[in-house]
Amino acid sequence: MPAQPDPSTPAQPFIAIAAMALNRVIGSHGRLPWHLPEDFRWFRQTTLGHVLVMGRRTFEAIGRPLPGRETIVLTRHHPGWPGVRIARDWNEVRALTRGRKAFICGGADIYAQALPWCSDLYLTLVQREVHGDAFFPPFEHRFELVREILTHPEFRILHYRQKTAAPGPDRP
């Protein structure tokens, strides 16, 4: 597992973006357990022109860099994917994203490591429970709901913000 960000370095706030079922499931056997075209469009519109940071398994599930976005894969082992930048730890991620808007987009371990460093969380809440093997980590103690961006019969897109002014691991 990649090393945590060095707390002595000033925090580069990230933005987490995820879709989660009511039972916190975010994945099943390396795939999203739902197909929500309107959510995909919102994800594309929101992240276009920015940086996506993800773990190796999430990248392999997607299968390619997403157009119009720089992709950084956080991994120690990689086969040399074209069009992708590799970061071996969070300090490398922070160096590669310095001064740029960077979205953390999975998987479960990456979210768990990155949430303390995220200023904001965009969460698509899928309005049902599904079977899965990857779960979104607890975030409610760190984040407060700012607004509901979109309401759909199958899902809601919610914007949360970190409760503290400066994201970091020592925050409650």
Coordinates of N, CA and C in Angstrom, one line a residue:
M1 N 0.9 -1.2 0.0 CA 0.0 0.0 0.0 C 0.9 1.2 0.0
P2 N 0.6 2.2 -0.9 CA 1.4 3.4 -0.9 C 1.4 4.2 0.4
A3 N 2.6 4.8 0.7 CA 2.7 5.6 1.9 C 1.8 6.7 2.0
Q4 N 1.4 7.1 3.2 CA 0.5 8.2 3.5 C 1.3 9.5 3.2
P5 N 0.6 10.6 2.9 CA 1.2 11.9 2.7 C 2.1 12.3 3.9
D6 N 3.2 12.9 3.6 CA 4.0 13.4 4.7 C 3.4 14.6 5.4
P7 N 3.0 14.5 6.7 CA 2.3 15.6 7.4 C 3.1 16.8 7.5
S8 N 4.5 16.8 7.3 CA 5.3 18.0 7.4 C 5.2 18.9 6.1
T9 N 4.7 18.3 5.1 CA 4.5 19.1 3.8 C 3.2 19.8 3.8
P10 N 3.1 21.0 3.4 CA 1.8 21.7 3.3 C 0.8 20.9 2.5
A11 N -0.4 20.8 3.0 CA -1.4 20.0 2.3 C -1.9 20.6 1.0
Q12 N -1.9 19.7 0.0 CA -2.6 20.1 -1.3 C -3.9 19.4 -1.2
P13 N -5.0 20.3 -1.0 CA -6.3 19.6 -0.9 C -6.7 19.0 -2.2
F14 N -7.3 17.8 -2.0 CA -7.8 17.0 -3.1 C -9.4 17.2 -3.0
I15 N -10.0 16.7 -4.1 CA -11.5 16.5 -4.1 C -11.8 15.1 -4.4
A16 N -12.6 14.5 -3.5 CA -13.0 13.1 -3.7 C -14.3 13.1 -4.5
I17 N -14.4 12.1 -5.4 CA -15.6 12.0 -6.2 C -15.9 10.5 -6.3
A18 N -17.1 10.1 -5.9 CA -17.5 8.7 -5.8 C -18.9 8.5 -6.0
A19 N -19.3 7.2 -6.2 CA -20.7 6.8 -6.2 C -20.8 5.7 -5.2
M20 N -21.8 5.7 -4.4 CA -22.0 4.7 -3.3 C -23.4 4.4 -3.2
A21 N -23.7 3.1 -2.9 CA -25.0 2.6 -2.7 C -25.4 2.9 -1.2
L22 N -26.6 2.7 -0.8 CA -27.1 3.0 0.5 C -26.3 2.2 1.6
N23 N -25.8 1.0 1.2 CA -25.1 0.1 2.1 C -23.5 0.3 1.9
R24 N -23.1 1.5 1.3 CA -21.8 1.9 1.2 C -21.0 1.2 0.1
V25 N -21.6 0.3 -0.7 CA -20.9 -0.4 -1.7 C -20.5 0.6 -2.8
I26 N -19.3 0.4 -3.3 CA -18.8 1.2 -4.4 C -18.4 0.3 -5.6
G27 N -18.3 -1.0 -5.4 CA -17.8 -1.9 -6.4 C -18.1 -3.3 -6.1
S28 N -18.2 -4.1 -7.2 CA -18.4 -5.5 -7.1 C -17.6 -6.2 -8.2
H29 N -16.6 -7.0 -7.8 CA -15.8 -7.7 -8.7 C -15.1 -6.8 -9.7
G30 N -14.6 -5.6 -9.2 CA -13.9 -4.7 -10.1 C -14.8 -3.9 -11.0
R31 N -16.0 -3.9 -10.8 CA -17.0 -3.1 -11.6 C -17.9 -2.3 -10.8
L32 N -18.5 -1.3 -11.4 CA -19.6 -0.5 -10.7 C -20.9 -1.4 -10.8
P33 N -21.6 -1.6 -9.7 CA -22.7 -2.5 -9.7 C -24.0 -1.8 -10.2
W34 N -23.9 -0.7 -11.0 CA -25.0 0.0 -11.5 C -24.6 0.7 -12.8
H35 N -25.6 1.1 -13.6 CA -25.3 1.9 -14.8 C -26.2 3.1 -14.8
L36 N -25.6 4.3 -14.6 CA -26.4 5.5 -14.4 C -25.8 6.6 -15.4
P37 N -26.3 6.6 -16.6 CA -25.7 7.5 -17.6 C -25.7 8.9 -17.2
E38 N -26.7 9.4 -16.5 CA -26.8 10.8 -16.1 C -25.7 11.1 -15.1
D39 N -25.4 10.2 -14.3 CA -24.2 10.3 -13.3 C -22.9 10.3 -14.1
F40 N -22.8 9.4 -15.1 CA -21.5 9.4 -15.9 C -21.3 10.8 -16.6
R41 N -22.4 11.3 -17.1 CA -22.3 12.7 -17.7 C -21.9 13.7 -16.7
W42 N -22.4 13.7 -15.5 CA -22.1 14.7 -14.5 C -20.6 14.5 -14.1
F43 N -20.1 13.2 -13.9 CA -18.7 13.0 -13.6 C -17.8 13.5 -14.7
R44 N -18.2 13.3 -16.0 CA -17.3 13.8 -17.1 C -17.3 15.3 -17.1
Q45 N -18.4 15.9 -16.9 CA -18.5 17.4 -17.0 C -17.7 18.0 -15.8
T46 N -17.8 17.4 -14.6 CA -17.1 17.9 -13.4 C -15.6 17.7 -13.5
T47 N -15.1 16.6 -14.0 CA -13.7 16.3 -14.0 C -12.9 16.7 -15.3
L48 N -13.6 17.0 -16.3 CA -13.0 17.3 -17.6 C -12.0 18.5 -17.5
G49 N -10.8 18.3 -18.0 CA -9.8 19.3 -17.9 C -9.0 19.3 -16.6
H50 N -9.3 18.3 -15.7 CA -8.6 18.3 -14.4 C -7.8 16.9 -14.3
V51 N -7.3 16.7 -13.2 CA -6.5 15.5 -12.9 C -7.3 14.5 -12.2
L52 N -7.2 13.2 -12.6 CA -7.8 12.1 -11.9 C -6.7 11.3 -11.2
V53 N -6.9 11.0 -9.9 CA -6.0 10.1 -9.2 C -6.7 8.9 -8.8
M54 N -6.2 7.7 -9.1 CA -6.8 6.5 -8.8 C -5.8 5.4 -8.5
G55 N -6.2 4.3 -7.9 CA -5.4 3.2 -7.7 C -5.3 2.3 -8.9
R56 N -4.4 1.3 -8.9 CA -4.1 0.5 -10.0 C -5.4 -0.3 -10.4
R57 N -6.0 -0.9 -9.4 CA -7.2 -1.8 -9.7 C -8.3 -0.9 -10.4
T58 N -8.5 0.3 -9.9 CA -9.5 1.1 -10.5 C -9.2 1.5 -11.9
F59 N -7.9 1.8 -12.2 CA -7.5 2.1 -13.5 C -7.6 0.8 -14.4
E60 N -7.3 -0.3 -13.9 CA -7.4 -1.5 -14.7 C -8.9 -1.8 -15.0
A61 N -9.8 -1.5 -14.1 CA -11.2 -1.7 -14.3 C -11.7 -0.8 -15.4
I62 N -11.2 0.5 -15.4 CA -11.6 1.4 -16.5 C -11.0 1.0 -17.8
G63 N -9.7 0.6 -17.7 CA -9.0 0.1 -18.9 C -8.3 1.0 -19.8
R64 N -8.4 2.3 -19.5 CA -7.7 3.3 -20.3 C -7.8 4.7 -19.6
P65 N -6.9 5.6 -20.0 CA -7.1 7.0 -19.4 C -8.4 7.6 -20.0
L66 N -9.1 8.3 -19.2 CA -10.3 9.0 -19.7 C -9.9 10.2 -20.5
P67 N -10.6 10.4 -21.6 CA -10.3 11.6 -22.5 C -10.4 12.9 -21.8
G68 N -9.5 13.8 -22.1 CA -9.6 15.2 -21.6 C -9.2 15.4 -20.1
R69 N -8.6 14.4 -19.5 CA -8.2 14.4 -18.1 C -6.8 13.7 -18.0
E70 N -6.0 14.3 -17.2 CA -4.7 13.6 -16.9 C -5.0 12.6 -15.9
T71 N -4.4 11.4 -16.1 CA -4.6 10.3 -15.1 C -3.3 10.0 -14.4
I72 N -3.4 10.0 -13.1 CA -2.3 9.5 -12.2 C -2.8 8.3 -11.5
V73 N -2.0 7.2 -11.7 CA -2.3 6.0 -11.0 C -1.3 5.8 -9.9
L74 N -1.8 5.6 -8.7 CA -1.0 5.4 -7.5 C -0.8 3.9 -7.3
T75 N 0.5 3.5 -7.6 CA 0.8 2.1 -7.5 C 2.3 1.9 -7.4
R76 N 2.7 0.8 -6.9 CA 4.1 0.4 -6.9 C 4.4 -0.5 -8.0
H77 N 3.4 -1.1 -8.6 CA 3.6 -2.1 -9.7 C 2.8 -1.7 -10.9
H78 N 3.4 -1.5 -12.0 CA 2.6 -1.2 -13.2 C 3.3 -1.7 -14.4
P79 N 2.5 -2.0 -15.5 CA 3.1 -2.6 -16.7 C 3.5 -1.5 -17.7
G80 N 3.4 -0.2 -17.3 CA 3.8 0.9 -18.2 C 2.6 1.2 -19.2
W81 N 1.5 1.7 -18.6 CA 0.4 2.1 -19.4 C 0.6 3.4 -20.2
P82 N 0.3 3.4 -21.5 CA 0.5 4.7 -22.2 C -0.5 5.7 -21.8
G83 N -0.1 7.0 -21.7 CA -1.0 8.1 -21.4 C -1.3 8.2 -20.0
V84 N -0.5 7.5 -19.1 CA -0.8 7.6 -17.6 C 0.5 8.0 -16.9
R85 N 0.3 8.8 -15.9 CA 1.5 9.1 -15.0 C 1.4 8.2 -13.8
I86 N 2.5 7.7 -13.3 CA 2.6 6.8 -12.2 C 3.1 7.6 -11.0
A87 N 2.5 7.4 -9.8 CA 3.0 7.9 -8.6 C 3.1 6.7 -7.7
R88 N 4.3 6.6 -7.0 CA 4.5 5.4 -6.1 C 4.1 5.7 -4.7
D89 N 3.8 6.9 -4.3 CA 3.3 7.3 -3.0 C 2.6 8.6 -3.1
W90 N 2.0 9.0 -1.9 CA 1.2 10.2 -1.9 C 2.0 11.5 -2.1
N91 N 3.3 11.4 -1.7 CA 4.1 12.6 -1.9 C 4.3 12.8 -3.4
E92 N 4.5 11.8 -4.1 CA 4.6 11.9 -5.6 C 3.3 12.4 -6.2
V93 N 2.2 11.9 -5.7 CA 0.9 12.4 -6.2 C 0.8 13.9 -5.9
R94 N 1.2 14.4 -4.7 CA 1.1 15.8 -4.4 C 2.0 16.6 -5.3
A95 N 3.2 16.1 -5.6 CA 4.1 16.8 -6.4 C 3.5 16.9 -7.9
L96 N 2.9 15.9 -8.3 CA 2.4 15.9 -9.7 C 1.1 16.7 -9.8
T97 N 0.4 17.0 -8.7 CA -0.8 17.7 -8.8 C -0.7 19.1 -8.2
R98 N 0.4 19.5 -7.8 CA 0.6 20.8 -7.1 C 0.0 22.0 -8.0
G99 N -0.9 22.7 -7.4 CA -1.5 23.9 -8.0 C -2.6 23.6 -9.0
R100 N -3.0 22.3 -9.1 CA -4.0 21.9 -10.0 C -5.2 21.2 -9.3
K101 N -6.4 21.3 -9.9 CA -7.5 20.6 -9.3 C -7.4 19.1 -9.6
A102 N -7.4 18.3 -8.5 CA -7.2 16.9 -8.6 C -8.3 16.1 -7.9
F103 N -8.9 15.2 -8.6 CA -10.0 14.4 -8.1 C -9.6 13.0 -7.8
I104 N -9.9 12.6 -6.6 CA -9.6 11.2 -6.1 C -10.8 10.4 -6.5
C105 N -10.6 9.3 -7.3 CA -11.7 8.6 -7.9 C -11.6 7.1 -7.7
G106 N -11.0 6.6 -6.6 CA -11.1 5.2 -6.2 C -9.8 4.5 -6.3
G107 N -9.8 3.3 -5.8 CA -10.9 2.6 -5.2 C -10.9 2.8 -3.7
A108 N -11.5 1.8 -3.0 CA -11.8 1.9 -1.6 C -10.5 2.2 -0.7
D109 N -9.4 1.6 -1.0 CA -8.2 1.9 -0.2 C -7.7 3.3 -0.5
I110 N -7.8 3.7 -1.7 CA -7.3 5.1 -2.1 C -8.2 6.1 -1.4
Y111 N -9.5 5.9 -1.4 CA -10.4 6.8 -0.7 C -10.1 6.9 0.8
A112 N -9.9 5.7 1.4 CA -9.6 5.7 2.8 C -8.3 6.5 3.1
Q113 N -7.3 6.4 2.3 CA -6.1 7.1 2.5 C -6.2 8.6 2.2
A114 N -7.0 8.9 1.2 CA -7.0 10.3 0.7 C -8.1 11.2 1.4
L115 N -9.1 10.6 2.0 CA -10.2 11.5 2.5 C -9.7 12.5 3.5
P116 N -8.7 12.2 4.4 CA -8.3 13.2 5.3 C -7.7 14.4 4.6
W117 N -7.2 14.3 3.4 CA -6.6 15.3 2.6 C -7.5 16.0 1.6
C118 N -8.8 15.6 1.6 CA -9.7 16.2 0.7 C -10.5 17.3 1.3
S119 N -10.6 18.4 0.6 CA -11.4 19.6 1.1 C -12.8 19.4 0.8
D120 N -13.1 18.6 -0.3 CA -14.5 18.4 -0.7 C -14.7 17.0 -1.1
L121 N -16.0 16.6 -1.1 CA -16.4 15.2 -1.5 C -17.7 15.4 -2.3
Y122 N -17.6 14.9 -3.6 CA -18.8 14.8 -4.4 C -19.3 13.4 -4.4
L123 N -20.4 13.1 -3.9 CA -20.9 11.8 -3.7 C -22.2 11.5 -4.4
T124 N -22.2 10.6 -5.3 CA -23.5 10.1 -5.9 C -24.0 9.0 -4.9
L125 N -25.1 9.3 -4.4 CA -25.7 8.3 -3.5 C -26.8 7.5 -4.2
V126 N -26.5 6.3 -4.6 CA -27.4 5.4 -5.3 C -28.5 5.0 -4.4
Q127 N -29.7 5.2 -4.7 CA -30.8 5.0 -3.8 C -31.3 3.6 -3.7
R128 N -30.4 2.7 -3.5 CA -30.7 1.3 -3.3 C -29.5 0.6 -2.6
E129 N -29.7 -0.6 -2.1 CA -28.6 -1.4 -1.6 C -28.3 -2.4 -2.7
V130 N -27.0 -2.7 -2.8 CA -26.5 -3.6 -3.8 C -25.5 -4.5 -3.2
H131 N -25.3 -5.7 -3.8 CA -24.2 -6.6 -3.4 C -22.9 -6.1 -3.9
G132 N -21.8 -6.2 -3.1 CA -20.5 -5.7 -3.6 C -19.4 -6.2 -2.6
D133 N -18.2 -5.9 -3.1 CA -17.0 -6.3 -2.3 C -16.1 -5.1 -2.0
A134 N -16.5 -3.9 -2.4 CA -15.7 -2.7 -2.2 C -16.6 -1.7 -1.6
F135 N -16.2 -1.0 -0.5 CA -17.0 -0.1 0.3 C -16.4 1.2 0.5
F136 N -17.2 2.3 0.5 CA -16.7 3.6 0.7 C -16.5 3.8 2.2
P137 N -15.3 4.4 2.6 CA -15.0 4.5 4.0 C -15.9 5.5 4.7
P138 N -16.0 5.4 6.0 CA -16.8 6.4 6.8 C -16.2 7.8 6.5
F139 N -17.1 8.8 6.4 CA -16.6 10.1 6.1 C -17.4 11.1 6.9
E140 N -18.6 10.7 7.5 CA -19.5 11.6 8.1 C -18.9 12.4 9.2
H141 N -17.9 11.9 9.9 CA -17.3 12.6 11.0 C -16.4 13.8 10.5
R142 N -16.0 13.7 9.3 CA -15.1 14.7 8.7 C -15.8 15.8 7.9
F143 N -16.9 15.4 7.2 CA -17.5 16.2 6.2 C -18.9 16.5 6.6
E144 N -19.4 17.7 6.1 CA -20.7 18.1 6.3 C -21.4 18.4 4.9
L145 N -22.6 18.1 4.8 CA -23.3 18.3 3.6 C -23.5 19.8 3.3
V146 N -23.0 20.2 2.1 CA -23.1 21.6 1.7 C -24.4 21.8 0.9
R147 N -24.6 20.9 -0.1 CA -25.8 21.1 -0.9 C -26.1 19.8 -1.7
E148 N -27.3 19.7 -2.1 CA -27.7 18.6 -3.0 C -27.6 19.2 -4.4
I149 N -26.7 18.6 -5.3 CA -26.5 19.1 -6.6 C -27.6 18.7 -7.6
L150 N -28.0 17.4 -7.5 CA -28.9 16.8 -8.4 C -29.7 15.8 -7.7
T151 N -31.0 15.8 -8.0 CA -31.9 14.7 -7.5 C -32.5 14.0 -8.7
H152 N -32.4 12.7 -8.6 CA -32.9 11.8 -9.7 C -33.6 10.6 -9.0
P153 N -34.6 10.0 -9.6 CA -35.3 8.9 -8.9 C -34.3 7.8 -8.5
E154 N -33.2 7.6 -9.2 CA -32.3 6.5 -8.8 C -31.1 6.9 -8.0
F155 N -30.8 8.2 -7.9 CA -29.6 8.6 -7.2 C -29.7 10.1 -6.9
R156 N -28.9 10.5 -5.9 CA -28.7 12.0 -5.6 C -27.2 12.3 -5.7
I157 N -26.9 13.4 -6.2 CA -25.5 13.9 -6.1 C -25.4 15.0 -5.1
L158 N -24.5 14.7 -4.1 CA -24.3 15.5 -2.9 C -22.9 16.1 -2.9
H159 N -22.9 17.3 -2.4 CA -21.6 18.0 -2.2 C -21.3 18.2 -0.7
Y160 N -20.2 17.6 -0.2 CA -19.8 17.7 1.2 C -18.5 18.5 1.2
R161 N -18.3 19.2 2.3 CA -17.1 19.9 2.6 C -16.5 19.5 3.9
Q162 N -15.2 19.4 3.9 CA -14.4 19.1 5.2 C -14.8 20.1 6.2
K163 N -15.1 19.6 7.4 CA -15.5 20.4 8.5 C -14.4 21.4 9.0
T164 N -13.2 21.0 8.9 CA -12.1 21.8 9.3 C -11.5 22.7 8.2
A165 N -10.9 23.8 8.5 CA -10.4 24.7 7.5 C -9.2 24.1 6.7
A166 N -8.4 23.3 7.4 CA -7.2 22.7 6.7 C -7.3 21.2 6.8
P167 N -7.5 20.5 5.7 CA -7.6 19.1 5.7 C -6.2 18.5 6.1
G168 N -6.3 17.4 6.7 CA -5.1 16.7 7.2 C -5.4 15.5 8.1
P169 N -4.5 14.7 8.4 CA -4.7 13.4 9.1 C -5.0 13.6 10.6
D170 N -4.6 14.8 11.1 CA -4.8 15.0 12.6 C -6.1 15.6 12.9
R171 N -7.0 15.7 12.0 CA -8.3 16.3 12.2 C -9.2 15.2 12.7
P172 N -10.2 15.5 13.5 CA -11.1 14.5 14.1 C -12.0 13.9 13.0

